[in-house]
Amino acid sequence: MSNERNSQRRIEVKIQHDTNNCIERIAVADNLLPIVSKEIARLSDTPTKTLHPLEALYLTYKGYVLHVESCEEYTFEKLARVLSRCNPLTWAEFEVYLDLRRRGRIVSPGPRPHTLLVKMRRKDPKYDYYLLVLEEGRKIPLSMLSELVEEARKNNWTPLLAIVDRYGDIVYYAPTPFRTVTRKG
Amino acid sequence: MTRARGYLLGYRVVVLDHEEARRLYSTGFYGKPLGISKPKGANFDAPLELDLVEALYLVEKGLLEVYDTEGKLVTAEELAKVGREAVENFDMLYKVYRELRDSGYVVRSGLKFGSDFAVYEKGPGIDHAPYLVEVVGYRERIDPAELVRAGRLSHSVRKKLIIAAVDEKTGKTTYIMLKWTKL
């Protein structure tokens, strides 16, 4: 019985690395697609074949163990360490991802590093929010904020900042353009 | 309108003639009458203190001329030089001040709220300043915790925080309003 339960928590995957040898995508074995799709709530109803590292981390957080072609395995602890080597914001991003998932939001990795797309309910036709994860102590150029606002505007998303402090608390801020010229005349 | 006469006293400009002081204040809520923290209109009888950003703006608009303690006329360029001595990011502050003033806002010091400027749509005594403005360099790197602190501060005084990011290379200012939100 125990073996059967354990095998249900095993997910066979193939890992794709980028040119810096960082984990880029994680492909899931076909027979496990229904489980993965159920756990990883995304916009599309089509099966989730490849996972973003953040989504893979979420699966391991939920108790799944990733088996890479039956020779190497990734638990939550191991994957968190490996991902953090390439992306020091991994933990902060995961905290935001987890916070939103726990509150029933539908979350997907965004088009740029450290971004997420969020919608409030599964039945909503499109993503509502474009969220940039920032971490206390990790300085950013102001230009990053205006790029976020501009990209969100083009895609009809609401831009958001998720600022994670050093205790793991998250504050959300909505940045919007302020047009100074509107009052003139 | 004749130009008011101000004197550069340290890092501020003071209009000593009370009538000129009232006239300048009533033009657009410029400066602060000496010893009156919240003036009710321009019916005061006091000299008017202007900070260097305000004074430079008024000089450039032709509403003020500034003299040093020896009675020598101080040009706008010389005034800006004094401003740069007094305040590290004087040029960026001035640029934002000018843009907001030219857009019709009343811009006052935001020091008591912990920001660079408090911005009114009508003016002090008429409405409460709805915005606090923080001026930063567009290419400057800031700690996100600073955004939280500034955002929290403005939220606690029921004002909206605006980050004015000045790109010194292109001369463009990007204004971004930050509002605390729940998701």
CSV table of C-alpha atoms in Angstrom, one decimal:
chain,number,residue,atom,x,y,z
A,1,MET,CA,0.0,0.0,0.0
A,2,SER,CA,2.8,2.3,1.0
A,3,ASN,CA,4.7,1.6,-2.2
A,4,GLU,CA,1.6,2.3,-4.3
A,5,ARG,CA,1.1,5.6,-2.6
A,6,ASN,CA,4.7,6.5,-3.1
A,7,SER,CA,4.6,5.7,-6.7
A,8,GLN,CA,1.5,7.9,-7.1
A,9,ARG,CA,3.7,10.8,-5.8
A,10,ARG,CA,6.5,10.1,-8.3
A,11,ILE,CA,6.5,12.1,-11.4
A,12,GLU,CA,8.8,11.1,-14.3
A,13,VAL,CA,10.3,14.1,-15.9
A,14,LYS,CA,12.9,15.3,-18.4
A,15,ILE,CA,14.8,18.4,-17.5
A,16,GLN,CA,15.8,21.0,-20.1
A,17,HIS,CA,18.7,23.2,-19.3
A,18,ASP,CA,19.6,26.6,-20.8
A,19,THR,CA,23.0,27.6,-22.0
A,20,ASN,CA,24.1,28.4,-18.4
A,21,ASN,CA,23.2,24.9,-17.4
A,22,CYS,CA,20.2,26.2,-15.4
A,23,ILE,CA,16.9,24.4,-15.3
A,24,GLU,CA,14.7,26.0,-17.9
A,25,ARG,CA,11.7,23.7,-18.4
A,26,ILE,CA,10.6,20.4,-17.0
A,27,ALA,CA,8.8,18.0,-19.4
A,28,VAL,CA,6.3,15.6,-17.8
A,29,ALA,CA,5.7,12.0,-18.8
A,30,ASP,CA,2.4,11.6,-20.7
A,31,ASN,CA,0.7,9.2,-18.3
A,32,LEU,CA,1.1,11.8,-15.5
A,33,LEU,CA,-0.3,14.8,-17.3
A,34,PRO,CA,-3.8,14.6,-15.7
A,35,ILE,CA,-2.2,14.8,-12.2
A,36,VAL,CA,0.1,17.6,-13.1
A,37,SER,CA,-2.6,19.5,-14.9
A,38,LYS,CA,-4.8,19.3,-11.9
A,39,GLU,CA,-2.2,20.5,-9.5
A,40,ILE,CA,-0.9,23.2,-11.7
A,41,ALA,CA,-3.8,25.5,-12.3
A,42,ARG,CA,-3.3,27.4,-15.5
A,43,LEU,CA,-5.6,29.3,-17.8
A,44,SER,CA,-5.7,26.6,-20.5
A,45,ASP,CA,-7.6,23.4,-20.1
A,46,THR,CA,-5.1,21.6,-22.3
A,47,PRO,CA,-2.7,19.3,-20.4
A,48,THR,CA,0.3,20.9,-18.9
A,49,LYS,CA,3.2,19.1,-20.7
A,50,THR,CA,6.1,21.3,-19.6
A,51,LEU,CA,6.5,23.0,-16.3
A,52,HIS,CA,8.2,26.2,-15.4
A,53,PRO,CA,10.7,25.6,-12.5
A,54,LEU,CA,8.4,27.5,-10.2
A,55,GLU,CA,5.5,25.1,-10.9
A,56,ALA,CA,7.8,22.1,-10.5
A,57,LEU,CA,8.9,23.5,-7.1
A,58,TYR,CA,5.2,23.8,-6.2
A,59,LEU,CA,4.6,20.1,-7.1
A,60,THR,CA,7.5,19.1,-4.9
A,61,TYR,CA,6.2,21.3,-2.1
A,62,LYS,CA,2.9,19.4,-2.4
A,63,GLY,CA,4.9,16.2,-1.7
A,64,TYR,CA,5.6,14.9,-5.2
A,65,VAL,CA,9.1,13.8,-6.1
A,66,LEU,CA,10.5,14.4,-9.5
A,67,HIS,CA,12.3,11.5,-11.1
A,68,VAL,CA,14.6,12.5,-13.9
A,69,GLU,CA,14.6,9.5,-16.3
A,70,SER,CA,14.6,7.2,-13.2
A,71,CYS,CA,18.1,8.0,-12.2
A,72,GLU,CA,18.0,11.3,-10.2
A,73,GLU,CA,15.3,12.6,-8.0
A,74,TYR,CA,14.3,16.1,-6.9
A,75,THR,CA,12.5,16.7,-3.6
A,76,PHE,CA,11.4,20.2,-2.6
A,77,GLU,CA,14.6,20.8,-0.6
A,78,LYS,CA,16.9,19.8,-3.4
A,79,LEU,CA,15.0,21.6,-6.1
A,80,ALA,CA,14.8,24.8,-4.1
A,81,ARG,CA,18.6,24.7,-3.7
A,82,VAL,CA,19.3,23.9,-7.3
A,83,LEU,CA,17.0,26.6,-8.6
A,84,SER,CA,18.3,29.2,-6.2
A,85,ARG,CA,21.8,28.8,-7.6
A,86,CYS,CA,20.7,30.2,-10.9
A,87,ASN,CA,17.9,32.5,-9.8
A,88,PRO,CA,18.4,34.0,-6.3
A,89,LEU,CA,14.8,35.2,-6.4
A,90,THR,CA,13.5,31.7,-6.6
A,91,TRP,CA,12.4,31.6,-2.9
A,92,ALA,CA,10.7,35.0,-3.1
A,93,GLU,CA,8.9,34.0,-6.3
A,94,PHE,CA,7.8,30.8,-4.8
A,95,GLU,CA,6.4,32.6,-1.7
A,96,VAL,CA,4.3,34.8,-3.9
A,97,TYR,CA,3.2,31.8,-6.1
A,98,LEU,CA,2.2,29.9,-3.0
A,99,ASP,CA,0.4,32.8,-1.4
A,100,LEU,CA,-1.7,33.3,-4.5
A,101,ARG,CA,-2.4,29.6,-5.1
A,102,ARG,CA,-3.4,29.1,-1.5
A,103,ARG,CA,-6.0,31.9,-1.9
A,104,GLY,CA,-7.4,30.2,-5.0
A,105,ARG,CA,-5.8,32.4,-7.6
A,106,ILE,CA,-4.9,31.0,-11.0
A,107,VAL,CA,-1.2,31.6,-11.5
A,108,SER,CA,1.1,31.1,-14.4
A,109,PRO,CA,4.7,32.0,-15.0
A,110,GLY,CA,4.9,35.4,-16.8
A,111,PRO,CA,6.6,36.3,-20.0
A,112,ARG,CA,9.7,37.8,-18.3
A,113,PRO,CA,12.0,36.7,-15.5
A,114,HIS,CA,10.4,37.1,-12.0
A,115,THR,CA,7.0,37.8,-13.4
A,116,LEU,CA,3.7,35.9,-13.0
A,117,LEU,CA,0.3,36.1,-14.6
A,118,VAL,CA,-2.7,35.9,-12.4
A,119,LYS,CA,-6.4,35.6,-12.7
A,120,MET,CA,-8.9,35.5,-10.0
A,121,ARG,CA,-11.1,32.6,-11.0
A,122,ARG,CA,-10.6,29.7,-13.3
A,123,LYS,CA,-13.7,30.6,-15.4
A,124,ASP,CA,-12.3,34.1,-16.2
A,125,PRO,CA,-11.4,34.2,-19.9
A,126,LYS,CA,-8.0,35.8,-19.5
A,127,TYR,CA,-5.3,36.8,-17.1
A,128,ASP,CA,-6.1,40.0,-15.2
A,129,TYR,CA,-2.8,40.8,-13.5
A,130,TYR,CA,0.8,41.0,-14.6
A,131,LEU,CA,2.9,40.7,-11.5
A,132,LEU,CA,6.6,41.4,-10.9
A,133,VAL,CA,8.2,39.9,-7.8
A,134,LEU,CA,10.7,42.1,-6.0
A,135,GLU,CA,12.6,41.3,-2.9
A,136,GLU,CA,13.7,43.6,0.0
A,137,GLY,CA,17.4,44.4,-0.3
A,138,ARG,CA,17.6,43.5,-4.0
A,139,LYS,CA,17.8,46.9,-5.7
A,140,ILE,CA,16.1,47.5,-9.0
A,141,PRO,CA,16.3,50.3,-11.5
A,142,LEU,CA,13.2,52.4,-11.7
A,143,SER,CA,13.1,51.7,-15.4
A,144,MET,CA,11.9,48.2,-14.5
A,145,LEU,CA,8.7,49.6,-13.1
A,146,SER,CA,7.8,51.6,-16.1
A,147,GLU,CA,8.6,48.7,-18.4
A,148,LEU,CA,6.2,46.6,-16.4
A,149,VAL,CA,3.5,49.2,-16.6
A,150,GLU,CA,4.0,49.6,-20.3
A,151,GLU,CA,4.0,45.9,-21.1
A,152,ALA,CA,0.9,45.4,-19.0
A,153,ARG,CA,-0.9,48.2,-20.8
A,154,LYS,CA,-0.1,46.7,-24.2
A,155,ASN,CA,-1.6,43.4,-23.1
A,156,ASN,CA,-4.5,44.8,-21.2
A,157,TRP,CA,-3.3,43.4,-17.9
A,158,THR,CA,-3.2,45.3,-14.6
A,159,PRO,CA,0.4,45.7,-13.4
A,160,LEU,CA,1.3,44.7,-9.9
A,161,LEU,CA,4.3,44.5,-7.7
A,162,ALA,CA,4.7,41.8,-5.1
A,163,ILE,CA,7.4,43.0,-2.7
A,164,VAL,CA,8.6,40.2,-0.4
A,165,ASP,CA,10.3,41.4,2.8
A,166,ARG,CA,13.1,39.6,4.6
A,167,TYR,CA,10.6,37.8,6.8
A,168,GLY,CA,8.7,36.5,3.9
A,169,ASP,CA,5.8,38.9,4.2
A,170,ILE,CA,4.3,40.1,0.9
A,171,VAL,CA,2.9,43.5,0.1
A,172,TYR,CA,1.2,44.1,-3.2
A,173,TYR,CA,1.3,47.5,-4.9
A,174,ALA,CA,-0.5,48.6,-8.1
A,175,PRO,CA,1.7,50.9,-10.2
A,176,THR,CA,-0.2,53.1,-12.7
A,177,PRO,CA,0.9,55.9,-15.0
A,178,PHE,CA,0.2,59.4,-13.7
A,179,ARG,CA,-0.3,61.8,-16.5
A,180,THR,CA,0.7,65.3,-15.5
A,181,VAL,CA,-0.5,67.0,-18.6
A,182,THR,CA,-4.2,66.2,-18.1
A,183,ARG,CA,-4.9,69.3,-16.0
A,184,LYS,CA,-3.3,71.9,-18.2
A,185,GLY,CA,-5.5,74.4,-19.8
B,1,MET,CA,2.7,92.0,-13.3
B,2,THR,CA,5.7,93.7,-11.8
B,3,ARG,CA,8.4,91.4,-10.5
B,4,ALA,CA,8.6,90.8,-6.7
B,5,ARG,CA,12.0,91.5,-5.2
B,6,GLY,CA,13.5,88.6,-3.1
B,7,TYR,CA,16.7,88.3,-1.2
B,8,LEU,CA,18.9,85.3,-1.2
B,9,LEU,CA,19.5,84.6,2.5
B,10,GLY,CA,21.4,81.4,2.9
B,11,TYR,CA,19.6,78.6,1.1
B,12,ARG,CA,16.3,80.5,0.8
B,13,VAL,CA,14.8,83.5,-0.9
B,14,VAL,CA,12.8,86.0,1.2
B,15,VAL,CA,10.4,88.6,-0.2
B,16,LEU,CA,10.5,91.2,2.5
B,17,ASP,CA,7.9,93.6,1.1
B,18,HIS,CA,4.6,92.4,2.6
B,19,GLU,CA,2.5,93.6,-0.3
B,20,GLU,CA,4.7,91.9,-2.8
B,21,ALA,CA,4.7,88.8,-0.6
B,22,ARG,CA,0.9,88.7,-0.6
B,23,ARG,CA,0.7,89.2,-4.3
B,24,LEU,CA,3.2,86.4,-5.0
B,25,TYR,CA,1.5,84.0,-2.6
B,26,SER,CA,-1.9,84.7,-4.2
B,27,THR,CA,-0.5,84.0,-7.7
B,28,GLY,CA,-0.2,80.3,-7.0
B,29,PHE,CA,0.4,79.6,-3.3
B,30,TYR,CA,4.1,80.1,-3.6
B,31,GLY,CA,6.2,80.2,-0.5
B,32,LYS,CA,5.3,80.4,3.2
B,33,PRO,CA,4.6,83.7,5.1
B,34,LEU,CA,7.1,84.0,8.0
B,35,GLY,CA,5.6,82.6,11.3
B,36,ILE,CA,2.3,81.5,9.7
B,37,SER,CA,2.3,77.7,9.2
B,38,LYS,CA,-1.1,77.5,7.6
B,39,PRO,CA,-2.1,80.8,5.9
B,40,LYS,CA,-5.8,81.3,5.3
B,41,GLY,CA,-5.5,83.0,2.0
B,42,ALA,CA,-3.2,85.9,1.2
B,43,ASN,CA,-4.4,88.2,4.0
B,44,PHE,CA,-1.2,88.0,5.9
B,45,ASP,CA,1.2,90.7,7.0
B,46,ALA,CA,4.6,89.1,6.8
B,47,PRO,CA,7.6,88.4,4.6
B,48,LEU,CA,7.4,85.4,2.3
B,49,GLU,CA,10.0,82.6,2.4
B,50,LEU,CA,10.6,80.7,-0.8
B,51,ASP,CA,12.7,77.6,-1.2
B,52,LEU,CA,15.3,77.6,-4.0
B,53,VAL,CA,13.2,75.4,-6.3
B,54,GLU,CA,10.2,77.7,-6.0
B,55,ALA,CA,12.4,80.8,-6.3
B,56,LEU,CA,14.1,79.5,-9.5
B,57,TYR,CA,10.7,78.7,-11.0
B,58,LEU,CA,9.4,82.2,-10.3
B,59,VAL,CA,12.6,83.8,-11.7
B,60,GLU,CA,12.2,81.8,-14.9
B,61,LYS,CA,8.5,82.8,-15.1
B,62,GLY,CA,9.5,86.5,-14.7
B,63,LEU,CA,7.6,86.9,-11.5
B,64,LEU,CA,10.5,87.3,-9.2
B,65,GLU,CA,14.0,88.9,-9.2
B,66,VAL,CA,16.5,87.8,-6.6
B,67,TYR,CA,19.3,89.9,-5.1
B,68,ASP,CA,22.1,88.8,-2.9
B,69,THR,CA,22.9,90.4,0.5
B,70,GLU,CA,25.1,93.0,-1.3
B,71,GLY,CA,22.1,94.0,-3.5
B,72,LYS,CA,23.6,92.4,-6.6
B,73,LEU,CA,21.1,90.7,-9.0
B,74,VAL,CA,21.3,86.9,-8.9
B,75,THR,CA,20.7,85.3,-12.2
B,76,ALA,CA,18.6,82.1,-12.7
B,77,GLU,CA,21.8,80.2,-13.4
B,78,GLU,CA,23.5,81.5,-10.2
B,79,LEU,CA,20.4,80.6,-8.3
B,80,ALA,CA,20.5,77.0,-9.7
B,81,LYS,CA,24.1,76.8,-8.7
B,82,VAL,CA,23.3,77.7,-5.1
B,83,GLY,CA,20.5,75.1,-5.3
B,84,ARG,CA,22.9,72.4,-6.4
B,85,GLU,CA,25.1,73.3,-3.4
B,86,ALA,CA,22.2,73.0,-1.0
B,87,VAL,CA,20.4,69.9,-2.4
B,88,GLU,CA,22.1,66.9,-4.0
B,89,ASN,CA,19.4,66.2,-6.6
B,90,PHE,CA,18.3,69.9,-7.2
B,91,ASP,CA,18.1,69.6,-11.0
B,92,MET,CA,15.8,66.6,-10.8
B,93,LEU,CA,13.7,68.2,-8.1
B,94,TYR,CA,13.4,71.4,-10.2
B,95,LYS,CA,12.5,69.6,-13.3
B,96,VAL,CA,9.6,67.7,-11.6
B,97,TYR,CA,8.5,70.9,-9.8
B,98,ARG,CA,8.4,72.8,-13.1
B,99,GLU,CA,6.5,70.1,-14.9
B,100,LEU,CA,3.9,69.8,-12.2
B,101,ARG,CA,3.5,73.5,-11.8
B,102,ASP,CA,3.2,74.0,-15.6
B,103,SER,CA,0.5,71.3,-15.6
B,104,GLY,CA,-1.6,73.4,-13.2
B,105,TYR,CA,-0.8,71.7,-9.9
B,106,VAL,CA,0.1,73.5,-6.7
B,107,VAL,CA,3.4,72.1,-5.5
B,108,ARG,CA,4.6,72.5,-2.0
B,109,SER,CA,7.2,70.9,0.3
B,110,GLY,CA,6.4,67.4,1.2
B,111,LEU,CA,8.9,67.2,4.1
B,112,LYS,CA,6.3,66.9,6.8
B,113,PHE,CA,5.0,63.8,5.0
B,114,GLY,CA,8.4,62.4,4.4
B,115,SER,CA,8.4,63.1,0.7
B,116,ASP,CA,9.9,65.6,-1.8
B,117,PHE,CA,6.6,67.3,-2.7
B,118,ALA,CA,3.0,67.5,-1.6
B,119,VAL,CA,0.9,68.3,-4.6
B,120,TYR,CA,-2.5,70.0,-4.5
B,121,GLU,CA,-5.1,70.2,-7.2
B,122,LYS,CA,-6.4,73.5,-5.9
B,123,GLY,CA,-4.2,74.7,-3.1
B,124,PRO,CA,-3.5,74.6,0.6
B,125,GLY,CA,-6.5,75.7,2.6
B,126,ILE,CA,-8.8,74.8,-0.3
B,127,ASP,CA,-8.2,71.1,-0.6
B,128,HIS,CA,-5.9,68.6,1.0
B,129,ALA,CA,-2.9,67.6,-1.1
B,130,PRO,CA,-4.0,64.3,-2.7
B,131,TYR,CA,-0.5,63.3,-3.9
B,132,LEU,CA,2.9,62.9,-2.4
B,133,VAL,CA,5.8,62.9,-4.9
B,134,GLU,CA,9.1,61.2,-4.5
B,135,VAL,CA,11.7,62.2,-7.1
B,136,VAL,CA,14.3,59.6,-8.2
B,137,GLY,CA,16.6,59.0,-11.1
B,138,TYR,CA,15.2,56.8,-13.8
B,139,ARG,CA,18.4,54.8,-13.9
B,140,GLU,CA,18.8,54.8,-10.1
B,141,ARG,CA,18.6,51.5,-8.4
B,142,ILE,CA,16.3,51.5,-5.4
B,143,ASP,CA,15.5,49.0,-2.7
B,144,PRO,CA,11.9,47.8,-3.1
B,145,ALA,CA,11.6,48.2,0.7
B,146,GLU,CA,11.9,52.0,0.0
B,147,LEU,CA,8.8,51.8,-2.1
B,148,VAL,CA,6.9,50.0,0.7
B,149,ARG,CA,8.0,52.6,3.2
B,150,ALA,CA,7.0,55.5,1.0
B,151,GLY,CA,3.8,53.8,0.1
B,152,ARG,CA,2.9,53.0,3.7
B,153,LEU,CA,3.6,56.5,4.7
B,154,SER,CA,1.4,58.1,2.1
B,155,HIS,CA,-1.3,55.5,2.8
B,156,SER,CA,-1.3,56.5,6.5
B,157,VAL,CA,-1.9,60.1,5.6
B,158,ARG,CA,-4.5,59.1,3.0
B,159,LYS,CA,-2.5,60.4,0.0
B,160,LYS,CA,-1.4,58.7,-3.2
B,161,LEU,CA,2.3,58.2,-3.8
B,162,ILE,CA,3.7,59.2,-7.1
B,163,ILE,CA,7.2,58.2,-8.1
B,164,ALA,CA,8.7,60.8,-10.5
B,165,ALA,CA,11.6,59.1,-12.3
B,166,VAL,CA,13.8,61.5,-14.1
B,167,ASP,CA,15.9,60.2,-16.9
B,168,GLU,CA,18.8,62.7,-17.0
B,169,LYS,CA,20.0,61.4,-20.4
B,170,THR,CA,16.8,61.8,-22.3
B,171,GLY,CA,15.3,64.6,-20.1
B,172,LYS,CA,12.0,62.6,-19.8
B,173,THR,CA,10.2,62.1,-16.6
B,174,THR,CA,8.1,59.1,-16.0
B,175,TYR,CA,5.4,59.4,-13.3
B,176,ILE,CA,4.1,56.2,-11.7
B,177,MET,CA,1.4,56.2,-9.1
B,178,LEU,CA,1.8,53.4,-6.5
B,179,LYS,CA,-1.2,52.2,-4.6
B,180,TRP,CA,-1.3,49.5,-1.9
B,181,THR,CA,-3.6,46.8,-3.0
B,182,LYS,CA,-5.0,43.4,-2.0
B,183,LEU,CA,-5.0,40.6,-4.5
